[in-house]
PDB file of C-alpha atoms in Angstrom:
ATOM      1  CA  MET A   1       0.000   0.000   0.000  1.00 47.00           C
ATOM      2  CA  PHE A   2       1.359   3.451  -0.910  1.00 48.00           C
ATOM      3  CA  TYR A   3       0.703   6.633   1.072  1.00 53.00           C
ATOM      4  CA  TRP A   4       1.700  10.114   0.066  1.00 58.00           C
ATOM      5  CA  ILE A   5       3.244  11.976   3.006  1.00 57.00           C
ATOM      6  CA  PRO A   6       2.932  15.771   3.180  1.00 62.00           C
ATOM      7  CA  ALA A   7       6.270  17.580   3.303  1.00 59.00           C
ATOM      8  CA  ASN A   8       5.667  18.984   6.793  1.00 60.00           C
ATOM      9  CA  GLN A   9       5.059  15.573   8.389  1.00 65.00           C
ATOM     10  CA  ASN A  10       7.650  12.968   9.327  1.00 81.00           C
ATOM     11  CA  ILE A  11       7.150   9.214   8.943  1.00 82.00           C
ATOM     12  CA  LYS A  12       6.726   8.539  12.674  1.00 82.00           C
ATOM     13  CA  ASN A  13       3.910  11.082  13.027  1.00 85.00           C
ATOM     14  CA  PHE A  14       2.277   9.826   9.846  1.00 86.00           C
ATOM     15  CA  ASN A  15       2.380   6.252  11.166  1.00 91.00           C
ATOM     16  CA  LYS A  16       0.952   7.345  14.534  1.00 92.00           C
ATOM     17  CA  HIS A  17      -1.954   9.059  12.808  1.00 90.00           C
ATOM     18  CA  SER A  18      -2.515   6.006  10.615  1.00 93.00           C
ATOM     19  CA  ALA A  19      -2.507   3.725  13.675  1.00 95.00           C
ATOM     20  CA  VAL A  20      -4.986   5.968  15.499  1.00 93.00           C
ATOM     21  CA  ASP A  21      -7.315   5.939  12.480  1.00 92.00           C
ATOM     22  CA  LEU A  22      -7.153   2.151  12.183  1.00 94.00           C
ATOM     23  CA  ILE A  23      -7.799   1.714  15.914  1.00 94.00           C
ATOM     24  CA  ARG A  24     -10.625   4.254  15.928  1.00 89.00           C
ATOM     25  CA  PHE A  25     -12.485   2.613  13.056  1.00 88.00           C
ATOM     26  CA  ALA A  26     -12.035  -0.997  14.215  1.00 89.00           C
ATOM     27  CA  SER A  27     -15.444  -2.006  15.565  1.00 84.00           C
ATOM     28  CA  ASN A  28     -14.154  -4.400  18.258  1.00 85.00           C
ATOM     29  CA  GLY A  29     -10.612  -3.180  18.711  1.00 89.00           C
ATOM     30  CA  ILE A  30      -7.565  -4.293  16.758  1.00 93.00           C
ATOM     31  CA  SER A  31      -4.460  -6.250  17.733  1.00 92.00           C
ATOM     32  CA  ARG A  32      -0.895  -5.124  17.179  1.00 92.00           C
ATOM     33  CA  THR A  33      -0.454  -7.958  14.670  1.00 91.00           C
ATOM     34  CA  GLU A  34      -3.461  -6.788  12.643  1.00 93.00           C
ATOM     35  CA  LEU A  35      -2.136  -3.211  12.742  1.00 95.00           C
ATOM     36  CA  ALA A  36       1.275  -4.356  11.496  1.00 95.00           C
ATOM     37  CA  GLU A  37      -0.358  -6.250   8.616  1.00 95.00           C
ATOM     38  CA  GLN A  38      -2.627  -3.367   7.612  1.00 95.00           C
ATOM     39  CA  MET A  39       0.100  -0.737   7.905  1.00 95.00           C
ATOM     40  CA  GLY A  40       2.822  -2.789   6.226  1.00 94.00           C
ATOM     41  CA  LEU A  41       5.138  -2.372   9.231  1.00 94.00           C
ATOM     42  CA  THR A  42       6.970  -4.797  11.491  1.00 94.00           C
ATOM     43  CA  ARG A  43       5.427  -5.747  14.824  1.00 92.00           C
ATOM     44  CA  ALA A  44       8.359  -4.028  16.544  1.00 94.00           C
ATOM     45  CA  ALA A  45       7.642  -0.748  14.719  1.00 93.00           C
ATOM     46  CA  VAL A  46       3.945  -0.979  15.609  1.00 95.00           C
ATOM     47  CA  THR A  47       4.797  -1.733  19.247  1.00 94.00           C
ATOM     48  CA  ALA A  48       6.953   1.424  19.434  1.00 94.00           C
ATOM     49  CA  ILE A  49       4.111   3.516  17.985  1.00 95.00           C
ATOM     50  CA  ILE A  50       1.518   1.954  20.288  1.00 96.00           C
ATOM     51  CA  ASN A  51       3.726   2.430  23.352  1.00 95.00           C
ATOM     52  CA  ASP A  52       3.806   6.172  22.606  1.00 94.00           C
ATOM     53  CA  LEU A  53       0.011   6.229  22.226  1.00 95.00           C
ATOM     54  CA  LEU A  54      -0.483   4.220  25.440  1.00 95.00           C
ATOM     55  CA  GLU A  55       1.858   6.550  27.335  1.00 94.00           C
ATOM     56  CA  GLY A  56      -0.097   9.554  26.075  1.00 93.00           C
ATOM     57  CA  GLY A  57      -3.381   7.969  27.156  1.00 94.00           C
ATOM     58  CA  LEU A  58      -4.949   8.074  23.691  1.00 94.00           C
ATOM     59  CA  VAL A  59      -5.121   4.282  23.361  1.00 95.00           C
ATOM     60  CA  LEU A  60      -6.207   1.588  25.831  1.00 94.00           C
ATOM     61  CA  GLU A  61      -5.505  -2.135  25.913  1.00 94.00           C
ATOM     62  CA  ALA A  62      -8.445  -4.522  26.332  1.00 89.00           C
ATOM     63  CA  GLU A  63      -8.945  -8.279  26.120  1.00 77.00           C
ATOM     64  CA  SER A  64     -10.818  -9.559  23.116  1.00 71.00           C
ATOM     65  CA  ARG A  65     -13.831 -11.716  23.880  1.00 63.00           C
ATOM     66  CA  ALA A  66     -13.976 -13.175  20.358  1.00 63.00           C
ATOM     67  CA  ILE A  67     -11.720 -16.194  20.997  1.00 64.00           C
ATOM     68  CA  PRO A  68     -13.658 -19.123  22.582  1.00 68.00           C
ATOM     69  CA  SER A  69     -10.576 -20.858  24.001  1.00 72.00           C
ATOM     70  CA  GLY A  70      -6.976 -20.086  24.810  1.00 73.00           C
ATOM     71  CA  ARG A  71      -5.480 -16.781  25.785  1.00 76.00           C
ATOM     72  CA  PRO A  72      -7.525 -13.874  24.442  1.00 76.00           C
ATOM     73  CA  PRO A  73      -5.470 -11.459  22.351  1.00 77.00           C
ATOM     74  CA  VAL A  74      -4.902  -7.931  23.626  1.00 88.00           C
ATOM     75  CA  VAL A  75      -6.747  -5.489  21.420  1.00 93.00           C
ATOM     76  CA  LEU A  76      -6.290  -1.751  21.206  1.00 95.00           C
ATOM     77  CA  GLU A  77      -9.100   0.754  21.528  1.00 94.00           C
ATOM     78  CA  ILE A  78      -9.359   4.536  21.569  1.00 93.00           C
ATOM     79  CA  ASN A  79      -9.635   5.998  25.078  1.00 94.00           C
ATOM     80  CA  PRO A  80     -13.008   7.790  24.928  1.00 91.00           C
ATOM     81  CA  LYS A  81     -12.101   9.931  27.958  1.00 92.00           C
ATOM     82  CA  CYS A  82      -8.965  11.358  26.351  1.00 91.00           C
ATOM     83  CA  GLY A  83     -10.748  14.222  24.632  1.00 90.00           C
ATOM     84  CA  MET A  84     -13.903  15.621  23.119  1.00 93.00           C
ATOM     85  CA  VAL A  85     -15.078  16.415  19.616  1.00 92.00           C
ATOM     86  CA  ALA A  86     -17.453  19.264  18.783  1.00 94.00           C
ATOM     87  CA  ALA A  87     -19.440  19.459  15.574  1.00 93.00           C
ATOM     88  CA  VAL A  88     -21.622  22.193  14.098  1.00 90.00           C
ATOM     89  CA  ASP A  89     -23.915  21.759  11.109  1.00 92.00           C
ATOM     90  CA  MET A  90     -25.379  25.057   9.955  1.00 87.00           C
ATOM     91  CA  GLY A  91     -27.959  25.133   7.204  1.00 87.00           C
ATOM     92  CA  ALA A  92     -30.257  27.825   5.860  1.00 86.00           C
ATOM     93  CA  THR A  93     -33.015  26.959   8.342  1.00 89.00           C
ATOM     94  CA  HIS A  94     -31.293  25.148  11.201  1.00 89.00           C
ATOM     95  CA  MET A  95     -28.174  24.571  13.237  1.00 88.00           C
ATOM     96  CA  ASN A  96     -27.205  21.288  14.902  1.00 92.00           C
ATOM     97  CA  ILE A  97     -24.526  21.330  17.574  1.00 91.00           C
ATOM     98  CA  ALA A  98     -23.111  18.101  19.020  1.00 95.00           C
ATOM     99  CA  LEU A  99     -20.466  17.146  21.543  1.00 95.00           C
ATOM    100  CA  ALA A 100     -18.993  13.622  21.534  1.00 95.00           C
ATOM    101  CA  ASP A 101     -16.231  11.693  23.252  1.00 92.00           C
ATOM    102  CA  LEU A 102     -13.372  10.185  21.231  1.00 88.00           C
ATOM    103  CA  SER A 103     -15.263   6.919  20.732  1.00 84.00           C
ATOM    104  CA  ALA A 104     -17.859   8.987  18.803  1.00 85.00           C
ATOM    105  CA  LYS A 105     -20.513   8.558  21.513  1.00 91.00           C
ATOM    106  CA  VAL A 106     -22.657  11.693  21.391  1.00 95.00           C
ATOM    107  CA  ILE A 107     -22.808  13.251  24.855  1.00 96.00           C
ATOM    108  CA  CYS A 108     -25.159  16.094  24.016  1.00 95.00           C
ATOM    109  CA  GLU A 109     -26.810  17.468  20.928  1.00 96.00           C
ATOM    110  CA  LYS A 110     -28.918  20.534  20.295  1.00 93.00           C
ATOM    111  CA  TYR A 111     -31.092  21.528  17.347  1.00 92.00           C
ATOM    112  CA  LEU A 112     -31.860  25.188  16.733  1.00 88.00           C
ATOM    113  CA  PRO A 113     -34.155  26.668  14.121  1.00 88.00           C
ATOM    114  CA  LEU A 114     -32.284  29.415  12.303  1.00 83.00           C
ATOM    115  CA  ASP A 115     -33.036  31.844   9.529  1.00 82.00           C
ATOM    116  CA  ILE A 116     -29.865  32.910   7.745  1.00 79.00           C
ATOM    117  CA  SER A 117     -31.782  35.402   5.610  1.00 83.00           C
ATOM    118  CA  LYS A 118     -31.656  37.716   8.637  1.00 79.00           C
ATOM    119  CA  ASP A 119     -28.551  39.785   9.245  1.00 77.00           C
ATOM    120  CA  LEU A 120     -25.272  38.309  10.458  1.00 76.00           C
ATOM    121  CA  LYS A 121     -25.625  39.811  13.963  1.00 82.00           C
ATOM    122  CA  TYR A 122     -28.940  37.957  14.446  1.00 78.00           C
ATOM    123  CA  VAL A 123     -27.410  34.650  13.332  1.00 76.00           C
ATOM    124  CA  TRP A 124     -24.385  35.178  15.575  1.00 76.00           C
ATOM    125  CA  ARG A 125     -26.502  36.093  18.633  1.00 80.00           C
ATOM    126  CA  LYS A 126     -28.817  33.138  18.055  1.00 73.00           C
ATOM    127  CA  SER A 127     -25.917  30.686  17.795  1.00 72.00           C
ATOM    128  CA  ALA A 128     -23.943  32.190  20.697  1.00 74.00           C
ATOM    129  CA  ALA A 129     -26.990  32.159  23.000  1.00 74.00           C
ATOM    130  CA  SER A 130     -27.260  28.420  22.586  1.00 66.00           C
TER     131      SER A 130
END
């Protein structure tokens, strides 16, 4: 697999971001071995990346429940308590505002009717008051 790396980003940071994306979008967590296969890296390289992410608190280790016998593999998951994500969707007649944790669980959401045909000050006051 080939990735284009922007000039202002080094390989280690690029690989960390790639690992975070793969972990975030894995429905039941992902093992280091699976990460290494998907990223085209050695297990040692993935372990170094994951150790940095574990130390920073962005990633958590959990036991997989998918294996019926034997030692369950350690899977990696995003730490939902590590940060928050805010989203705003503004249309001509409405505004949706949502706040979610890093696992994409919506914590709160608010819908506001809005009329953007009114002046900018009205729109700003309406959105700021919410």
